[in-house]
């Protein structure tokens, strides 16, 4: 089987487009599909836009492919990578959630093997996000995670996970309410793993101690939270007020109300990041499906994923990161430039601030058209190609 890289066509091309971030016109020169030069120009193209590649820190699946199935294959990972590239996502962190230790290890091994087999997959997967199993067992806080597999932080177990992943676990979501979590967070940071607070019922002191230990991120703030919390203090205010925490949100127009997103934008600024948290249903047509998490699932025309037995309960996200960008603009929460930065440059800056391995020149771009409420990807450039 050819690698994804080998499937690309060859040819010379010149494109004129407007830089979505700077607003300036640029001329892009390609030789054998390699971006050889970018020059500013007085020429104008009224249709094409250029922006940095989107980076999805939290993605459980896409277009029928579930990263949390024990039976996932390397071909599945390749197909997911190809689809995500077509949607402007040039880097993504496959997100492995709470499961049996054996299943987590099998999934991590498959992702690692796919990266070792195909250079393009390896370029597109800078790391893996482990979301659990060290989260809160509390109702509401655990979300759709299976309670029987939730456990306190265990460094020896994490090392087994990391070995299976070939060292590719770069982000872990946990709750600091467990005894020993502060020491665990310190070990993560010493070993180059970004720690994110999520699926939590932690109190103020526990959150403060987690930040002192090195936690630097909030996982989908506003979701994975107990239904009833104190007015103040509570874990939402505590994380919003923490200057050292970057904040990830799902901006699909379903998981959070616009008013809450506005508050986060004002408080966090460039420390606000957008993730998809998409399930395998993102990219699929509306209908009824079966899933190993949640059982019978309904995906409606608005991309809402809910449990058939309890329609009011969400069973994951049904929009891609690109659709999250569209939603932010369509809801007039920010302009296209601002929305795109929340899912690209803000994310890249966060990663670079946490790990020197992520400090490298950007060679990932997306060429697209924007029709006012829909983004149409025309060309994706990964690592200059």
mmCIF file of C-alpha atoms in Angstrom, residues 163-317:
data_model
loop_
_atom_site.group_PDB
_atom_site.id
_atom_site.type_symbol
_atom_site.label_atom_id
_atom_site.label_comp_id
_atom_site.label_asym_id
_atom_site.label_seq_id
_atom_site.Cartn_x
_atom_site.Cartn_y
_atom_site.Cartn_z
ATOM 1 C CA UNK A 163 5.743 2.524 26.306
ATOM 2 C CA UNK A 164 2.867 1.222 24.163
ATOM 3 C CA UNK A 165 2.547 4.677 22.594
ATOM 4 C CA UNK A 166 6.248 4.858 21.783
ATOM 5 C CA UNK A 167 6.533 7.969 23.934
ATOM 6 C CA UNK A 168 3.879 9.784 21.917
ATOM 7 C CA UNK A 169 1.518 10.634 24.808
ATOM 8 C CA UNK A 170 2.035 14.397 24.981
ATOM 9 C CA UNK A 171 -1.181 15.492 26.737
ATOM 10 C CA UNK A 172 -3.053 13.886 29.614
ATOM 11 C CA UNK A 173 -6.413 14.949 31.027
ATOM 12 C CA UNK A 174 -6.917 14.153 34.701
ATOM 13 C CA UNK A 175 -8.593 15.490 37.824
ATOM 14 C CA UNK A 176 -6.456 16.779 40.689
ATOM 15 C CA UNK A 177 -8.982 15.635 43.297
ATOM 16 C CA UNK A 178 -7.222 12.270 43.649
ATOM 17 C CA UNK A 179 -4.689 11.796 46.441
ATOM 18 C CA UNK A 180 -1.203 11.805 44.944
ATOM 19 C CA UNK A 181 -2.228 13.730 41.822
ATOM 20 C CA UNK A 182 0.192 16.585 42.553
ATOM 21 C CA UNK A 183 3.192 14.234 42.522
ATOM 22 C CA UNK A 184 1.854 12.565 39.374
ATOM 23 C CA UNK A 185 1.529 15.952 37.618
ATOM 24 C CA UNK A 186 5.103 16.860 38.565
ATOM 25 C CA UNK A 187 6.360 13.593 37.038
ATOM 26 C CA UNK A 188 4.372 14.250 33.860
ATOM 27 C CA UNK A 189 5.952 17.655 33.435
ATOM 28 C CA UNK A 190 9.460 16.328 34.059
ATOM 29 C CA UNK A 191 8.792 13.828 31.272
ATOM 30 C CA UNK A 192 7.455 16.347 28.753
ATOM 31 C CA UNK A 193 3.741 15.575 29.123
ATOM 32 C CA UNK A 194 1.285 18.491 29.174
ATOM 33 C CA UNK A 195 -1.255 18.134 31.992
ATOM 34 C CA UNK A 196 -4.822 19.311 31.491
ATOM 35 C CA UNK A 197 -7.524 19.548 34.159
ATOM 36 C CA UNK A 198 -10.773 17.972 33.035
ATOM 37 C CA UNK A 199 -13.663 15.652 33.893
ATOM 38 C CA UNK A 200 -13.203 16.986 37.380
ATOM 39 C CA UNK A 201 -14.993 17.843 40.597
ATOM 40 C CA UNK A 202 -11.878 19.358 42.181
ATOM 41 C CA UNK A 203 -12.069 22.129 44.742
ATOM 42 C CA UNK A 204 -10.162 25.424 44.748
ATOM 43 C CA UNK A 205 -7.168 24.145 46.715
ATOM 44 C CA UNK A 206 -6.825 21.033 44.544
ATOM 45 C CA UNK A 207 -6.851 23.133 41.366
ATOM 46 C CA UNK A 208 -4.315 25.580 42.811
ATOM 47 C CA UNK A 209 -2.025 22.706 43.795
ATOM 48 C CA UNK A 210 -2.354 21.160 40.341
ATOM 49 C CA UNK A 211 -1.264 24.426 38.722
ATOM 50 C CA UNK A 212 1.694 24.720 41.114
ATOM 51 C CA UNK A 213 2.669 21.167 40.140
ATOM 52 C CA UNK A 214 2.618 22.092 36.455
ATOM 53 C CA UNK A 215 -0.910 21.706 35.075
ATOM 54 C CA UNK A 216 -1.268 24.268 32.279
ATOM 55 C CA UNK A 217 -4.474 23.473 30.410
ATOM 56 C CA UNK A 218 -8.218 23.056 30.937
ATOM 57 C CA UNK A 219 -9.953 20.304 28.963
ATOM 58 C CA UNK A 220 -13.225 21.411 27.260
ATOM 59 C CA UNK A 221 -14.034 23.882 30.045
ATOM 60 C CA UNK A 222 -17.762 23.953 30.800
ATOM 61 C CA UNK A 223 -18.220 20.304 29.867
ATOM 62 C CA UNK A 224 -17.417 17.234 31.938
ATOM 63 C CA UNK A 225 -18.612 19.167 34.997
ATOM 64 C CA UNK A 226 -21.141 18.090 37.662
ATOM 65 C CA UNK A 227 -24.604 19.376 36.816
ATOM 66 C CA UNK A 228 -24.974 21.232 40.123
ATOM 67 C CA UNK A 229 -22.070 23.269 41.519
ATOM 68 C CA UNK A 230 -21.717 26.158 43.968
ATOM 69 C CA UNK A 231 -22.171 29.653 42.627
ATOM 70 C CA UNK A 232 -18.695 30.452 43.945
ATOM 71 C CA UNK A 233 -16.140 29.246 44.422
ATOM 72 C CA UNK A 234 -16.371 26.505 41.816
ATOM 73 C CA UNK A 235 -14.068 24.779 39.354
ATOM 74 C CA UNK A 236 -15.209 26.945 36.429
ATOM 75 C CA UNK A 237 -14.369 30.259 38.106
ATOM 76 C CA UNK A 238 -11.166 28.803 39.566
ATOM 77 C CA UNK A 239 -9.888 27.766 36.138
ATOM 78 C CA UNK A 240 -11.020 30.931 34.380
ATOM 79 C CA UNK A 241 -9.248 33.046 36.986
ATOM 80 C CA UNK A 242 -5.992 31.086 36.764
ATOM 81 C CA UNK A 243 -3.609 33.119 34.606
ATOM 82 C CA UNK A 244 -1.344 30.112 34.063
ATOM 83 C CA UNK A 245 -4.070 27.948 32.506
ATOM 84 C CA UNK A 246 -4.828 27.819 28.806
ATOM 85 C CA UNK A 247 -8.499 27.040 28.191
ATOM 86 C CA UNK A 248 -9.820 24.597 25.591
ATOM 87 C CA UNK A 249 -13.470 24.741 24.575
ATOM 88 C CA UNK A 250 -15.785 22.959 22.162
ATOM 89 C CA UNK A 251 -17.228 25.722 19.977
ATOM 90 C CA UNK A 252 -19.779 23.698 18.027
ATOM 91 C CA UNK A 253 -22.794 25.763 19.092
ATOM 92 C CA UNK A 254 -24.128 22.771 21.027
ATOM 93 C CA UNK A 255 -21.845 22.075 23.981
ATOM 94 C CA UNK A 256 -21.649 25.654 25.261
ATOM 95 C CA UNK A 257 -23.908 28.719 25.043
ATOM 96 C CA UNK A 258 -22.543 31.742 23.193
ATOM 97 C CA UNK A 259 -22.613 33.826 26.386
ATOM 98 C CA UNK A 260 -20.157 31.495 28.116
ATOM 99 C CA UNK A 261 -17.847 31.490 25.079
ATOM 100 C CA UNK A 262 -17.871 35.309 25.100
ATOM 101 C CA UNK A 263 -16.758 35.344 28.728
ATOM 102 C CA UNK A 264 -13.890 32.942 28.025
ATOM 103 C CA UNK A 265 -12.786 35.021 25.025
ATOM 104 C CA UNK A 266 -12.669 38.167 27.139
ATOM 105 C CA UNK A 267 -10.898 36.552 30.086
ATOM 106 C CA UNK A 268 -8.419 34.276 28.294
ATOM 107 C CA UNK A 269 -7.637 36.105 25.059
ATOM 108 C CA UNK A 270 -4.841 34.284 23.250
ATOM 109 C CA UNK A 271 -4.922 31.565 25.917
ATOM 110 C CA UNK A 272 -8.277 30.368 24.595
ATOM 111 C CA UNK A 273 -8.097 27.353 22.289
ATOM 112 C CA UNK A 274 -10.772 25.549 20.281
ATOM 113 C CA UNK A 275 -10.918 21.754 20.001
ATOM 114 C CA UNK A 276 -13.456 19.574 18.238
ATOM 115 C CA UNK A 277 -13.675 16.703 20.766
ATOM 116 C CA UNK A 278 -15.306 15.028 17.771
ATOM 117 C CA UNK A 279 -16.491 11.456 17.769
ATOM 118 C CA UNK A 280 -16.597 9.095 14.810
ATOM 119 C CA UNK A 281 -19.962 10.670 13.899
ATOM 120 C CA UNK A 282 -18.401 13.936 12.724
ATOM 121 C CA UNK A 283 -18.547 13.873 8.927
ATOM 122 C CA UNK A 284 -21.312 11.257 8.821
ATOM 123 C CA UNK A 285 -24.897 11.776 7.578
ATOM 124 C CA UNK A 286 -27.742 12.220 10.092
ATOM 125 C CA UNK A 287 -29.303 9.004 11.331
ATOM 126 C CA UNK A 288 -29.347 6.392 14.066
ATOM 127 C CA UNK A 289 -26.150 4.572 14.953
ATOM 128 C CA UNK A 290 -24.807 2.137 17.520
ATOM 129 C CA UNK A 291 -21.703 2.971 19.504
ATOM 130 C CA UNK A 292 -19.654 1.215 22.177
ATOM 131 C CA UNK A 293 -20.049 4.404 24.248
ATOM 132 C CA UNK A 294 -23.682 5.354 24.843
ATOM 133 C CA UNK A 295 -25.292 2.471 22.914
ATOM 134 C CA UNK A 296 -27.979 3.680 20.484
ATOM 135 C CA UNK A 297 -27.037 7.126 19.171
ATOM 136 C CA UNK A 298 -28.935 9.742 17.195
ATOM 137 C CA UNK A 299 -27.057 12.193 14.953
ATOM 138 C CA UNK A 300 -29.430 14.956 13.881
ATOM 139 C CA UNK A 301 -29.247 17.459 11.030
ATOM 140 C CA UNK A 302 -27.612 20.018 13.327
ATOM 141 C CA UNK A 303 -24.754 17.580 14.104
ATOM 142 C CA UNK A 304 -25.996 17.009 17.638
ATOM 143 C CA UNK A 305 -24.993 13.566 18.932
ATOM 144 C CA UNK A 306 -27.324 12.308 21.661
ATOM 145 C CA UNK A 307 -28.350 9.091 23.347
ATOM 146 C CA UNK A 308 -31.565 7.646 21.927
ATOM 147 C CA UNK A 309 -32.727 6.597 25.391
ATOM 148 C CA UNK A 310 -32.050 10.068 26.813
ATOM 149 C CA UNK A 311 -32.241 12.634 23.970
ATOM 150 C CA UNK A 312 -31.207 15.460 26.297
ATOM 151 C CA UNK A 313 -27.830 13.868 27.047
ATOM 152 C CA UNK A 314 -25.006 14.514 24.596
ATOM 153 C CA UNK A 315 -22.949 11.505 23.520
ATOM 154 C CA UNK A 316 -20.000 13.401 22.126
ATOM 155 C CA UNK A 317 -19.448 15.997 19.435
#
